[in-house]
Amino acid sequence: MSASLPRALAAEAVGTALLVATVVGSGVMAERLAGGNGALALLGNTLATGAMLVVLILMFSPLSGAHFNPAVSLVFALRRELPTRRLAPYVAVQIAGAVAGALLAHAMFELPILQASTNVRTGAAQWLSEFVATFGLVGAILCTLRARASAVAYVAGLYISAAYWFTASTSFANPAVTVARSLTDTFSGIQPGNVAAFVAAQVVGAVAALVFFAWLLAGGGEQSHCTRLKRPSERNSKVPAAAAASHFSVDER
Amino acid sequence: MSASLPRALAAEAVGTALLVATVVGSGVMAERLAGGNGALALLGNTLATGAMLVVLILMFSPLSGAHFNPAVSLVFALRRELPTRRLAPYVAVQIAGAVAGALLAHAMFELPILQASTNVRTGAAQWLSEFVATFGLVGAILCTLRARASAVAYVAGLYISAAYWFTASTSFANPAVTVARSLTDTFSGIQPGNVAAFVAAQVVGAVAALVFFAWLLAGGGEQSHCTRLKRPSERNSKVPAAAAASHFSVDER
Amino acid sequence: MSASLPRALAAEAVGTALLVATVVGSGVMAERLAGGNGALALLGNTLATGAMLVVLILMFSPLSGAHFNPAVSLVFALRRELPTRRLAPYVAVQIAGAVAGALLAHAMFELPILQASTNVRTGAAQWLSEFVATFGLVGAILCTLRARASAVAYVAGLYISAAYWFTASTSFANPAVTVARSLTDTFSGIQPGNVAAFVAAQVVGAVAALVFFAWLLAGGGEQSHCTRLKRPSERNSKVPAAAAASHFSVDER
Amino acid sequence: MSASLPRALAAEAVGTALLVATVVGSGVMAERLAGGNGALALLGNTLATGAMLVVLILMFSPLSGAHFNPAVSLVFALRRELPTRRLAPYVAVQIAGAVAGALLAHAMFELPILQASTNVRTGAAQWLSEFVATFGLVGAILCTLRARASAVAYVAGLYISAAYWFTASTSFANPAVTVARSLTDTFSGIQPGNVAAFVAAQVVGAVAALVFFAWLLAGGGEQSHCTRLKRPSERNSKVPAAAAASHFSVDER
């Protein structure tokens, strides 16, 4: 038990670093190769980010919960699923790891290590996008954890892949990643002056999701919905609850 | 139990809203970035839609069945797997959610909130496409629910990803989504006057699938086919039936 | 039992029809939209075909084995996992379904229903490609069925997605699909005069895989390798064998 | 037992050959079709490679562990999970298979069978990229094997898909593949004189990962972390440990 907090923090730091190295690095690679076509650049950036997110959550969730995201850690702390005293160290190493990941990407691509973004991302539509992106991410995590915990890694990766395209801000949805992306003047950057408002929108979105999905998922014990499926044959079967939970038909409650 | 219908309706509304926000929003993003190349635009639109569909079904299926689609709800009501008195409220909130999702996408992309599409989609070939698209979607759901319920989310997402490309209409396959897409004059829109015929083709396709697959899947209890695999070692194993069901070899029946 | 052969044949026919409708239809869509860029066209074609293959195998494998491919049915017949008297009807409905699928795609895209391809695909390098493509496909199916039957649908879809790109022929790997593709003068077509050699190369590849993988997989009962993993804790665990089978480390045998 | 070493070596040889045939072949196909757009070419190359890696690991892991990579075999030998006397034959057949795969790709695409690459890939940034790529690959394998062995094939395929984009070297991360890619003067080649430094960076990255992740994963028996999840209801449930392991929330240790 004594070794556990250092290991959890190491997992959060290394995971967030690899996540940001992927976001920034694949943005550089994609922009270099895309010949000016923004859709192609975003496609490469999306593919790499979504894939890496699945990998990192599968790797690190048994060690630290695989948050890599202060907004997610905040939600779990508020739900008392992360001990409150762990919140500050989690957020600290997430930010430190994220910044290290951006610098690592610069080193791999022979760019100046220290940069500041000049990419303007501001305005109400951008903030709405970040609110929606983070609301959906937190909701996806909470719902999936409840019914099909083994699918969370895939859900998070697929959600972010979609959100890169359906929100106008390309879905940062993560305060630590937002801070780190202010330190790269490449495809995925955000001007430092625009960071605070993005982070605020993300936190508001995360807390709104916490409240809404707490109501939506209320009304039973763990995986309660999974045990209310219509057919008796399934209710008593030995099929894991997680498998049964995706059943389309529901009974009247 | 008293809270359950409101929660199911909230799940259908929010899920359908996020689905349409993804369809419309990713269409706007993809078209803006694609530099006039339609294949690139459709690629971005497909990726986002397919990924989000998987996420939403995994999130909401334990709460409402995760239909997000009046044609699917109709089929389940006709099969008596959705209580008949739930059909009307389901369809109502699906349409309301879908419209809200389109407006949300407009807000995120700083477009006029209220629009009407000028995108002409009509003619026998388009209607045939919608018939095929919905027939296949309903068939995919019914077959997979029977044999491997835990895979339905992936099947629906992959099916729609393929159907965006193999049908000439890019597979709306959903009356609520069709209505909402008439309210956006962007990549994914459909002229309001073309909606009724699309919806009719979708409903006919869904009912045709209901009839055909009821025959195809008849002849046994739940997951009956899964228990008829050739090898005795598997028949008695503790491997979940859902896993065994995809076995390629079959015995003579 | 009396209804079972008709249902298996219906599953093979409908499945193969949807597969070819996807191959041909997505080829037409992709070529129309790609603005002359062959890589973009192949990308759309690949995405749709791979996704649909996963869907169709998950849908139909409990009913018919989900072969959709005379070369695969031949291999299972030779392995006595498909009753020999079923081989001819399987192949007949696969070809009929495949042809119907091509015609359906033409109807959806408002093309002349009856066509003959002018797409020349011939020569030793193309035939080698078809040999390799079919050898790999049959090997992938046989190995995965042995160790992780529940993953076969994903393996087949991913294999074909890769094979569209790594073989010079874009991997037809299926005699029924090859015949049907001779009837479309679009992106995915093959000149009728080139069909016989393709089919021959596919059959030789399938039989070579049957022989090689029979040797490779010999030496034990069902899933024998899965029970020889190194760690005693796993050998006795209740984790399904299919899950344990992908373990990387092996002991000395 | 007597047949087992030959079969394991055959699995490693055939698997590595198909992997390199995919890397080289899809690179040729993608470059031919992409019309000079590097992002499109890399997209096709990534898609094929990632998909094939998943397929090959699912196929061959019960037979040989599905390493296909001398750096991975070295790590397992150092961890005593591969018998030391197997290391040399494993590496030998991996290199032989890799070279055969490159030649096979040339034959399929009607290129001169024997070639030497003129593609310069050198310098500190490239070597750092290979270090990072291999460190992450080995880490992903070790962590996932511990907590969710059944997901290793997907993790490896997704990791390499991401790493093609986020490292400046496009992630060779495999000494056998690097040697073979020096023998093709196409998209995926590397000049023979640049091979040694790449291999050195890969081996250093692999050993660094071995050390770091041994520490990170220390502190308990097999899957120890999976049994430390917060909620008592899960700790005693019959859900497979692999499924429970991806839970986001963790308790204080």
Short mmCIF file of N, CA, C and O in Angstrom, two decimals, chain A residues 105-170:
data_model
loop_
_atom_site.label_atom_id
_atom_site.label_comp_id
_atom_site.label_asym_id
_atom_site.label_seq_id
_atom_site.Cartn_x
_atom_site.Cartn_y
_atom_site.Cartn_z
N ALA A 105 6.95 15.99 -27.84
CA ALA A 105 6.55 16.03 -29.26
C ALA A 105 7.43 17.01 -30.03
O ALA A 105 7.88 16.72 -31.15
N HIS A 106 7.69 18.16 -29.45
CA HIS A 106 8.57 19.13 -30.12
C HIS A 106 9.95 18.54 -30.38
O HIS A 106 10.52 18.70 -31.46
N ALA A 107 10.48 17.83 -29.37
CA ALA A 107 11.80 17.23 -29.53
C ALA A 107 11.79 16.19 -30.65
O ALA A 107 12.72 16.15 -31.47
N MET A 108 10.77 15.38 -30.70
CA MET A 108 10.73 14.34 -31.74
C MET A 108 10.64 14.95 -33.14
O MET A 108 11.14 14.38 -34.10
N PHE A 109 9.98 16.09 -33.25
CA PHE A 109 9.81 16.69 -34.58
C PHE A 109 10.80 17.83 -34.85
O PHE A 109 10.59 18.63 -35.76
N GLU A 110 11.86 17.92 -34.04
CA GLU A 110 12.91 18.93 -34.23
C GLU A 110 12.36 20.34 -34.28
O GLU A 110 12.76 21.16 -35.10
N LEU A 111 11.43 20.63 -33.39
CA LEU A 111 10.89 21.99 -33.27
C LEU A 111 11.47 22.62 -32.00
O LEU A 111 11.95 21.92 -31.12
N PRO A 112 11.44 23.95 -31.91
CA PRO A 112 11.86 24.59 -30.66
C PRO A 112 11.08 23.99 -29.49
O PRO A 112 9.85 23.83 -29.59
N ILE A 113 11.78 23.63 -28.43
CA ILE A 113 11.13 22.93 -27.31
C ILE A 113 10.08 23.82 -26.64
O ILE A 113 8.98 23.38 -26.35
N LEU A 114 10.46 25.08 -26.42
CA LEU A 114 9.54 25.98 -25.74
C LEU A 114 8.85 26.88 -26.76
O LEU A 114 9.51 27.60 -27.52
N GLN A 115 7.53 26.84 -26.78
CA GLN A 115 6.76 27.65 -27.71
C GLN A 115 5.52 28.19 -26.99
O GLN A 115 5.14 27.70 -25.95
N ALA A 116 4.93 29.21 -27.59
CA ALA A 116 3.61 29.65 -27.11
C ALA A 116 2.71 29.72 -28.33
O ALA A 116 3.10 30.24 -29.39
N SER A 117 1.51 29.19 -28.20
CA SER A 117 0.61 29.13 -29.35
C SER A 117 0.12 30.52 -29.74
O SER A 117 -0.06 31.40 -28.89
N THR A 118 -0.13 30.70 -31.04
CA THR A 118 -0.75 31.94 -31.52
C THR A 118 -2.13 31.63 -32.12
O THR A 118 -2.72 32.44 -32.81
N ASN A 119 -2.62 30.43 -31.81
CA ASN A 119 -3.87 29.94 -32.39
C ASN A 119 -5.05 30.49 -31.59
O ASN A 119 -5.29 30.07 -30.46
N VAL A 120 -5.80 31.42 -32.18
CA VAL A 120 -6.92 32.03 -31.46
C VAL A 120 -8.13 31.08 -31.41
O VAL A 120 -8.57 30.59 -32.45
N ARG A 121 -8.58 30.78 -30.22
CA ARG A 121 -9.79 29.96 -30.04
C ARG A 121 -10.60 30.62 -28.93
O ARG A 121 -10.38 30.39 -27.76
N THR A 122 -11.54 31.44 -29.32
CA THR A 122 -12.30 32.17 -28.31
C THR A 122 -13.70 32.46 -28.81
O THR A 122 -14.02 32.22 -29.98
N GLY A 123 -14.54 32.94 -27.92
CA GLY A 123 -15.91 33.30 -28.29
C GLY A 123 -16.92 32.31 -27.74
O GLY A 123 -16.60 31.16 -27.41
N ALA A 124 -18.17 32.76 -27.69
CA ALA A 124 -19.23 31.99 -27.05
C ALA A 124 -19.43 30.62 -27.71
O ALA A 124 -19.69 29.62 -27.04
N ALA A 125 -19.29 30.55 -29.03
CA ALA A 125 -19.53 29.28 -29.72
C ALA A 125 -18.45 28.25 -29.35
O ALA A 125 -18.74 27.06 -29.19
N GLN A 126 -17.21 28.75 -29.20
CA GLN A 126 -16.14 27.85 -28.78
C GLN A 126 -16.39 27.36 -27.35
O GLN A 126 -16.18 26.18 -27.06
N TRP A 127 -16.83 28.26 -26.48
CA TRP A 127 -17.05 27.86 -25.09
C TRP A 127 -18.22 26.89 -24.99
O TRP A 127 -18.19 25.94 -24.23
N LEU A 128 -19.26 27.16 -25.76
CA LEU A 128 -20.37 26.21 -25.80
C LEU A 128 -19.87 24.84 -26.26
O LEU A 128 -20.25 23.79 -25.71
N SER A 129 -19.01 24.85 -27.26
CA SER A 129 -18.46 23.58 -27.76
C SER A 129 -17.73 22.83 -26.64
O SER A 129 -17.89 21.61 -26.49
N GLU A 130 -16.92 23.55 -25.87
CA GLU A 130 -16.18 22.88 -24.79
C GLU A 130 -17.12 22.39 -23.68
O GLU A 130 -16.89 21.34 -23.10
N PHE A 131 -18.18 23.17 -23.43
CA PHE A 131 -19.18 22.72 -22.45
C PHE A 131 -19.81 21.40 -22.93
O PHE A 131 -19.88 20.42 -22.19
N VAL A 132 -20.27 21.39 -24.16
CA VAL A 132 -20.90 20.18 -24.71
C VAL A 132 -19.93 19.01 -24.73
O VAL A 132 -20.26 17.88 -24.34
N ALA A 133 -18.70 19.27 -25.18
CA ALA A 133 -17.71 18.20 -25.30
C ALA A 133 -17.44 17.54 -23.95
O ALA A 133 -17.40 16.31 -23.84
N THR A 134 -17.27 18.35 -22.91
CA THR A 134 -16.93 17.80 -21.60
C THR A 134 -18.16 17.17 -20.94
O THR A 134 -18.05 16.13 -20.28
N PHE A 135 -19.32 17.80 -21.12
CA PHE A 135 -20.58 17.21 -20.62
C PHE A 135 -20.74 15.79 -21.19
O PHE A 135 -21.02 14.83 -20.46
N GLY A 136 -20.55 15.65 -22.47
CA GLY A 136 -20.72 14.35 -23.10
C GLY A 136 -19.66 13.35 -22.67
O GLY A 136 -19.97 12.17 -22.44
N LEU A 137 -18.42 13.81 -22.53
CA LEU A 137 -17.35 12.90 -22.12
C LEU A 137 -17.61 12.34 -20.73
O LEU A 137 -17.53 11.13 -20.49
N VAL A 138 -17.95 13.24 -19.79
CA VAL A 138 -18.19 12.79 -18.42
C VAL A 138 -19.43 11.88 -18.37
O VAL A 138 -19.43 10.84 -17.70
N GLY A 139 -20.47 12.26 -19.11
CA GLY A 139 -21.66 11.42 -19.16
C GLY A 139 -21.36 10.04 -19.73
O GLY A 139 -21.84 9.02 -19.22
N ALA A 140 -20.57 10.00 -20.77
CA ALA A 140 -20.22 8.72 -21.38
C ALA A 140 -19.47 7.83 -20.39
O ALA A 140 -19.73 6.62 -20.28
N ILE A 141 -18.55 8.44 -19.64
CA ILE A 141 -17.79 7.67 -18.67
C ILE A 141 -18.70 7.15 -17.55
O ILE A 141 -18.67 5.97 -17.20
N LEU A 142 -19.53 8.04 -17.01
CA LEU A 142 -20.37 7.63 -15.88
C LEU A 142 -21.38 6.54 -16.28
O LEU A 142 -21.57 5.56 -15.56
N CYS A 143 -22.03 6.72 -17.42
CA CYS A 143 -23.01 5.71 -17.85
C CYS A 143 -22.33 4.37 -18.14
O CYS A 143 -22.85 3.32 -17.78
N THR A 144 -21.21 4.41 -18.82
CA THR A 144 -20.58 3.16 -19.21
C THR A 144 -19.99 2.42 -18.01
O THR A 144 -20.07 1.19 -17.93
N LEU A 145 -19.41 3.20 -17.09
CA LEU A 145 -18.89 2.56 -15.87
C LEU A 145 -19.99 1.80 -15.13
O LEU A 145 -19.75 0.76 -14.55
N ARG A 146 -21.19 2.37 -15.17
CA ARG A 146 -22.29 1.77 -14.46
C ARG A 146 -22.72 0.45 -15.09
O ARG A 146 -22.92 -0.55 -14.41
N ALA A 147 -22.82 0.45 -16.41
CA ALA A 147 -23.43 -0.70 -17.05
C ALA A 147 -22.43 -1.66 -17.68
O ALA A 147 -22.67 -2.85 -17.76
N ARG A 148 -21.31 -1.12 -18.18
CA ARG A 148 -20.37 -1.97 -18.90
C ARG A 148 -18.96 -1.48 -18.69
O ARG A 148 -18.32 -0.99 -19.64
N ALA A 149 -18.45 -1.63 -17.47
CA ALA A 149 -17.17 -1.04 -17.12
C ALA A 149 -16.06 -1.43 -18.09
O ALA A 149 -15.16 -0.64 -18.37
N SER A 150 -16.12 -2.64 -18.62
CA SER A 150 -15.02 -3.09 -19.48
C SER A 150 -14.97 -2.34 -20.80
O SER A 150 -13.99 -2.41 -21.52
N ALA A 151 -16.03 -1.59 -21.13
CA ALA A 151 -16.05 -0.89 -22.41
C ALA A 151 -15.63 0.57 -22.29
O ALA A 151 -15.60 1.28 -23.29
N VAL A 152 -15.27 1.03 -21.09
CA VAL A 152 -14.99 2.47 -20.92
C VAL A 152 -13.86 2.96 -21.82
O VAL A 152 -13.94 4.05 -22.38
N ALA A 153 -12.81 2.18 -21.95
CA ALA A 153 -11.69 2.62 -22.78
C ALA A 153 -12.14 2.86 -24.22
O ALA A 153 -11.79 3.89 -24.83
N TYR A 154 -12.92 1.95 -24.76
CA TYR A 154 -13.39 2.10 -26.13
C TYR A 154 -14.35 3.29 -26.24
O TYR A 154 -14.31 4.06 -27.21
N VAL A 155 -15.23 3.44 -25.25
CA VAL A 155 -16.18 4.55 -25.27
C VAL A 155 -15.45 5.90 -25.26
O VAL A 155 -15.80 6.80 -26.01
N ALA A 156 -14.44 6.02 -24.40
CA ALA A 156 -13.73 7.29 -24.33
C ALA A 156 -13.01 7.60 -25.65
O ALA A 156 -13.06 8.73 -26.15
N GLY A 157 -12.36 6.61 -26.22
CA GLY A 157 -11.65 6.83 -27.48
C GLY A 157 -12.59 7.16 -28.62
O GLY A 157 -12.32 8.06 -29.43
N LEU A 158 -13.71 6.45 -28.70
CA LEU A 158 -14.67 6.72 -29.77
C LEU A 158 -15.35 8.07 -29.56
O LEU A 158 -15.60 8.82 -30.52
N TYR A 159 -15.65 8.40 -28.30
CA TYR A 159 -16.30 9.68 -28.03
C TYR A 159 -15.41 10.84 -28.48
O TYR A 159 -15.86 11.76 -29.18
N ILE A 160 -14.15 10.80 -28.11
CA ILE A 160 -13.26 11.91 -28.48
C ILE A 160 -13.05 11.95 -29.99
O ILE A 160 -12.98 13.03 -30.59
N SER A 161 -12.99 10.79 -30.63
CA SER A 161 -12.88 10.76 -32.10
C SER A 161 -14.06 11.49 -32.74
O SER A 161 -13.90 12.27 -33.69
N ALA A 162 -15.26 11.24 -32.24
CA ALA A 162 -16.44 11.93 -32.77
C ALA A 162 -16.41 13.42 -32.42
O ALA A 162 -16.72 14.27 -33.25
N ALA A 163 -16.00 13.71 -31.18
CA ALA A 163 -16.08 15.09 -30.71
C ALA A 163 -15.07 16.01 -31.40
O ALA A 163 -15.31 17.21 -31.52
N TYR A 164 -13.95 15.45 -31.89
CA TYR A 164 -13.03 16.25 -32.70
C TYR A 164 -13.75 16.84 -33.90
O TYR A 164 -13.32 17.84 -34.46
N TRP A 165 -14.81 16.21 -34.35
CA TRP A 165 -15.50 16.64 -35.56
C TRP A 165 -16.82 17.35 -35.31
O TRP A 165 -17.23 18.19 -36.08
N PHE A 166 -17.54 17.01 -34.25
CA PHE A 166 -18.88 17.57 -34.13
C PHE A 166 -18.94 18.82 -33.27
O PHE A 166 -19.97 19.48 -33.23
N THR A 167 -17.84 19.16 -32.60
CA THR A 167 -17.80 20.44 -31.89
C THR A 167 -16.91 21.41 -32.66
O THR A 167 -15.94 20.99 -33.30
N ALA A 168 -17.22 22.70 -32.55
CA ALA A 168 -16.47 23.69 -33.32
C ALA A 168 -15.06 23.91 -32.78
O ALA A 168 -14.19 24.42 -33.47
N SER A 169 -14.83 23.48 -31.52
CA SER A 169 -13.52 23.68 -30.91
C SER A 169 -12.61 22.47 -31.07
O SER A 169 -11.49 22.47 -30.57
N THR A 170 -13.05 21.46 -31.76
CA THR A 170 -12.38 20.16 -31.86
C THR A 170 -12.18 19.52 -30.49
O THR A 170 -11.28 18.69 -30.35
#
